[in-house]
Short mmCIF file of N, CA and C in Angstrom, two decimals:
data_model
loop_
_atom_site.label_atom_id
_atom_site.label_comp_id
_atom_site.label_asym_id
_atom_site.label_seq_id
_atom_site.Cartn_x
_atom_site.Cartn_y
_atom_site.Cartn_z
N MET S 1 192.96 0.80 -48.20
CA MET S 1 193.07 -0.54 -47.67
C MET S 1 193.53 -0.45 -46.22
N VAL S 2 192.93 -1.28 -45.36
CA VAL S 2 193.27 -1.30 -43.94
C VAL S 2 194.06 -2.55 -43.64
N THR S 3 195.19 -2.40 -42.99
CA THR S 3 195.97 -3.55 -42.56
C THR S 3 195.57 -3.89 -41.14
N LEU S 4 195.15 -5.13 -40.94
CA LEU S 4 194.65 -5.53 -39.63
C LEU S 4 195.75 -5.98 -38.69
N GLY S 5 196.90 -6.31 -39.18
CA GLY S 5 197.98 -6.75 -38.32
C GLY S 5 197.91 -8.24 -38.06
N SER S 6 198.93 -8.75 -37.41
CA SER S 6 198.96 -10.17 -37.09
C SER S 6 199.72 -10.37 -35.80
N GLY S 7 199.72 -11.59 -35.31
CA GLY S 7 200.44 -11.89 -34.09
C GLY S 7 199.68 -11.44 -32.86
N SER S 8 200.38 -11.33 -31.74
CA SER S 8 199.73 -11.05 -30.46
C SER S 8 199.17 -9.63 -30.38
N ARG S 9 199.65 -8.72 -31.19
CA ARG S 9 199.15 -7.33 -31.16
C ARG S 9 197.98 -7.11 -32.10
N ALA S 10 197.60 -8.11 -32.88
CA ALA S 10 196.55 -7.93 -33.89
C ALA S 10 195.26 -7.42 -33.26
N HIS S 11 194.88 -7.98 -32.13
CA HIS S 11 193.65 -7.55 -31.47
C HIS S 11 193.73 -6.08 -31.08
N LEU S 12 194.85 -5.66 -30.53
CA LEU S 12 195.01 -4.27 -30.11
C LEU S 12 195.00 -3.31 -31.29
N GLU S 13 195.57 -3.72 -32.41
CA GLU S 13 195.63 -2.85 -33.57
C GLU S 13 194.27 -2.72 -34.24
N ARG S 14 193.44 -3.76 -34.17
CA ARG S 14 192.13 -3.75 -34.82
C ARG S 14 191.08 -3.05 -33.99
N GLU S 15 191.16 -3.14 -32.68
CA GLU S 15 190.07 -2.70 -31.82
C GLU S 15 189.63 -1.26 -32.05
N PRO S 16 190.52 -0.27 -32.10
CA PRO S 16 190.04 1.10 -32.32
C PRO S 16 189.27 1.26 -33.63
N HIS S 17 189.74 0.61 -34.68
CA HIS S 17 189.04 0.71 -35.96
C HIS S 17 187.68 0.04 -35.88
N TRP S 18 187.60 -1.11 -35.24
CA TRP S 18 186.33 -1.81 -35.10
C TRP S 18 185.35 -0.95 -34.33
N ASN S 19 185.80 -0.35 -33.21
CA ASN S 19 184.92 0.50 -32.40
C ASN S 19 184.42 1.69 -33.20
N GLN S 20 185.28 2.31 -33.99
CA GLN S 20 184.86 3.47 -34.78
C GLN S 20 183.82 3.09 -35.82
N LEU S 21 183.95 1.91 -36.40
CA LEU S 21 183.07 1.51 -37.49
C LEU S 21 181.76 0.89 -37.02
N PHE S 22 181.79 0.12 -35.94
CA PHE S 22 180.64 -0.72 -35.63
C PHE S 22 179.97 -0.46 -34.29
N THR S 23 180.54 0.35 -33.43
CA THR S 23 179.92 0.61 -32.14
C THR S 23 178.83 1.66 -32.30
N THR S 24 177.67 1.39 -31.70
CA THR S 24 176.59 2.37 -31.71
C THR S 24 176.94 3.47 -30.73
N LYS S 25 176.83 4.70 -31.17
CA LYS S 25 177.15 5.84 -30.31
C LYS S 25 175.89 6.63 -30.01
N CYS S 26 175.84 7.20 -28.84
CA CYS S 26 174.75 8.08 -28.44
C CYS S 26 174.86 9.36 -29.26
N VAL S 27 173.77 9.75 -29.89
CA VAL S 27 173.78 10.94 -30.74
C VAL S 27 173.96 12.22 -29.91
N ALA S 28 173.60 12.18 -28.63
CA ALA S 28 173.70 13.37 -27.79
C ALA S 28 175.11 13.59 -27.23
N CYS S 29 175.69 12.54 -26.63
CA CYS S 29 177.00 12.71 -25.98
C CYS S 29 178.16 12.17 -26.81
N LYS S 30 177.84 11.42 -27.87
CA LYS S 30 178.84 10.85 -28.78
C LYS S 30 179.66 9.70 -28.19
N TYR S 31 179.35 9.27 -26.97
CA TYR S 31 180.05 8.13 -26.37
C TYR S 31 179.37 6.83 -26.79
N PRO S 32 180.12 5.72 -26.85
CA PRO S 32 179.54 4.44 -27.25
C PRO S 32 178.46 3.98 -26.28
N ILE S 33 177.47 3.30 -26.82
CA ILE S 33 176.47 2.61 -26.00
C ILE S 33 176.99 1.19 -25.84
N GLU S 34 177.33 0.85 -24.62
CA GLU S 34 177.97 -0.43 -24.36
C GLU S 34 176.97 -1.43 -23.81
N ALA S 35 177.35 -2.70 -23.85
CA ALA S 35 176.51 -3.77 -23.32
C ALA S 35 176.13 -3.45 -21.88
N GLY S 36 174.87 -3.57 -21.56
CA GLY S 36 174.40 -3.29 -20.21
C GLY S 36 173.93 -1.86 -20.00
N ASP S 37 174.26 -0.96 -20.92
CA ASP S 37 173.79 0.43 -20.81
C ASP S 37 172.31 0.50 -21.11
N ARG S 38 171.59 1.36 -20.37
CA ARG S 38 170.19 1.65 -20.71
C ARG S 38 170.23 2.67 -21.84
N TRP S 39 169.40 2.41 -22.87
CA TRP S 39 169.41 3.32 -24.00
C TRP S 39 168.02 3.39 -24.62
N VAL S 40 167.81 4.41 -25.41
CA VAL S 40 166.54 4.69 -26.07
C VAL S 40 166.80 4.87 -27.55
N GLU S 41 165.93 4.30 -28.37
CA GLU S 41 165.98 4.57 -29.80
C GLU S 41 164.80 5.46 -30.13
N ALA S 42 165.07 6.65 -30.63
CA ALA S 42 164.03 7.62 -30.95
C ALA S 42 164.51 8.53 -32.06
N LEU S 43 163.60 8.97 -32.88
CA LEU S 43 163.90 9.91 -33.96
C LEU S 43 164.99 9.37 -34.89
N GLY S 44 165.06 8.04 -35.00
CA GLY S 44 166.04 7.42 -35.87
C GLY S 44 167.45 7.40 -35.31
N ASN S 45 167.59 7.69 -34.03
CA ASN S 45 168.90 7.73 -33.38
C ASN S 45 168.90 6.93 -32.09
N ALA S 46 170.08 6.65 -31.59
CA ALA S 46 170.24 5.99 -30.30
C ALA S 46 170.75 7.00 -29.28
N PHE S 47 170.18 6.95 -28.08
CA PHE S 47 170.55 7.84 -26.98
C PHE S 47 170.79 7.00 -25.73
N HIS S 48 171.78 7.34 -24.90
CA HIS S 48 171.81 6.79 -23.55
C HIS S 48 170.52 7.28 -22.89
N SER S 49 169.95 6.48 -22.00
CA SER S 49 168.72 6.90 -21.33
C SER S 49 168.88 8.26 -20.65
N ASN S 50 170.03 8.49 -20.04
CA ASN S 50 170.27 9.77 -19.36
C ASN S 50 170.43 10.94 -20.33
N CYS S 51 170.69 10.65 -21.59
CA CYS S 51 170.93 11.69 -22.59
C CYS S 51 169.68 12.04 -23.40
N PHE S 52 168.60 11.26 -23.23
CA PHE S 52 167.39 11.53 -24.01
C PHE S 52 166.57 12.57 -23.27
N ASN S 53 166.84 13.82 -23.57
CA ASN S 53 166.28 14.95 -22.84
C ASN S 53 165.63 15.96 -23.78
N CYS S 54 164.72 16.75 -23.20
CA CYS S 54 164.10 17.86 -23.94
C CYS S 54 165.20 18.82 -24.38
N THR S 55 165.14 19.22 -25.62
CA THR S 55 166.14 20.13 -26.16
C THR S 55 166.14 21.48 -25.45
N ARG S 56 164.99 21.91 -24.97
CA ARG S 56 164.90 23.24 -24.34
C ARG S 56 165.16 23.22 -22.83
N CYS S 57 164.45 22.35 -22.09
CA CYS S 57 164.57 22.39 -20.62
C CYS S 57 165.43 21.27 -20.05
N HIS S 58 165.84 20.35 -20.90
CA HIS S 58 166.73 19.25 -20.53
C HIS S 58 166.11 18.24 -19.57
N SER S 59 164.77 18.24 -19.43
CA SER S 59 164.14 17.21 -18.61
C SER S 59 164.24 15.87 -19.34
N ASN S 60 164.43 14.80 -18.57
CA ASN S 60 164.61 13.48 -19.16
C ASN S 60 163.29 12.99 -19.75
N LEU S 61 163.36 12.42 -20.94
CA LEU S 61 162.17 11.99 -21.67
C LEU S 61 162.03 10.47 -21.77
N GLU S 62 162.91 9.71 -21.13
CA GLU S 62 162.79 8.25 -21.21
C GLU S 62 161.44 7.82 -20.65
N GLY S 63 160.69 7.07 -21.44
CA GLY S 63 159.39 6.57 -21.03
C GLY S 63 158.29 7.61 -21.05
N GLU S 64 158.58 8.81 -21.49
CA GLU S 64 157.60 9.91 -21.53
C GLU S 64 157.18 10.19 -22.96
N SER S 65 156.00 10.78 -23.11
CA SER S 65 155.59 11.26 -24.42
C SER S 65 156.46 12.46 -24.77
N PHE S 66 156.83 12.54 -26.03
CA PHE S 66 157.65 13.68 -26.45
C PHE S 66 157.23 14.07 -27.86
N PHE S 67 157.69 15.21 -28.28
CA PHE S 67 157.39 15.73 -29.60
C PHE S 67 158.71 16.03 -30.31
N ALA S 68 158.69 15.93 -31.61
CA ALA S 68 159.89 16.21 -32.40
C ALA S 68 159.69 17.50 -33.20
N LYS S 69 160.66 18.37 -33.12
CA LYS S 69 160.70 19.58 -33.95
C LYS S 69 162.09 19.65 -34.55
N ASN S 70 162.15 19.73 -35.86
CA ASN S 70 163.44 19.78 -36.56
C ASN S 70 164.37 18.64 -36.15
N GLY S 71 163.78 17.47 -35.91
CA GLY S 71 164.57 16.29 -35.58
C GLY S 71 165.08 16.24 -34.15
N GLN S 72 164.62 17.16 -33.30
CA GLN S 72 165.07 17.22 -31.90
C GLN S 72 163.90 16.90 -30.97
N PRO S 73 164.16 16.21 -29.84
CA PRO S 73 163.08 15.87 -28.91
C PRO S 73 162.72 17.04 -27.99
N TYR S 74 161.42 17.19 -27.75
CA TYR S 74 160.91 18.22 -26.84
C TYR S 74 159.86 17.60 -25.93
N CYS S 75 159.79 18.07 -24.69
CA CYS S 75 158.74 17.64 -23.77
C CYS S 75 157.42 18.29 -24.20
N LYS S 76 156.32 17.85 -23.58
CA LYS S 76 155.00 18.40 -23.92
C LYS S 76 154.95 19.91 -23.71
N MET S 77 155.55 20.38 -22.63
CA MET S 77 155.49 21.80 -22.30
C MET S 77 156.18 22.67 -23.35
N HIS S 78 157.23 22.18 -23.96
CA HIS S 78 158.01 23.00 -24.88
C HIS S 78 157.82 22.65 -26.35
N ALA S 79 156.86 21.79 -26.63
CA ALA S 79 156.61 21.39 -28.03
C ALA S 79 155.98 22.51 -28.82
#
């Protein structure tokens, strides 16, 4: 059971738990994807746009054709 707290500190006590449970995190860097962030949904996961890169050469794949091997994104050259 989780106690949410009450009074003026209730918001502060709840926020970390809410973020852990409900914030979408980038699968690559593990940081939250926040409002206004550019992000990509691919391979059943969410990535910051800057984090959606080829597994081998690390070239950015946002807006590019890519291939999946073992659930990881690869550019055309390394597919």
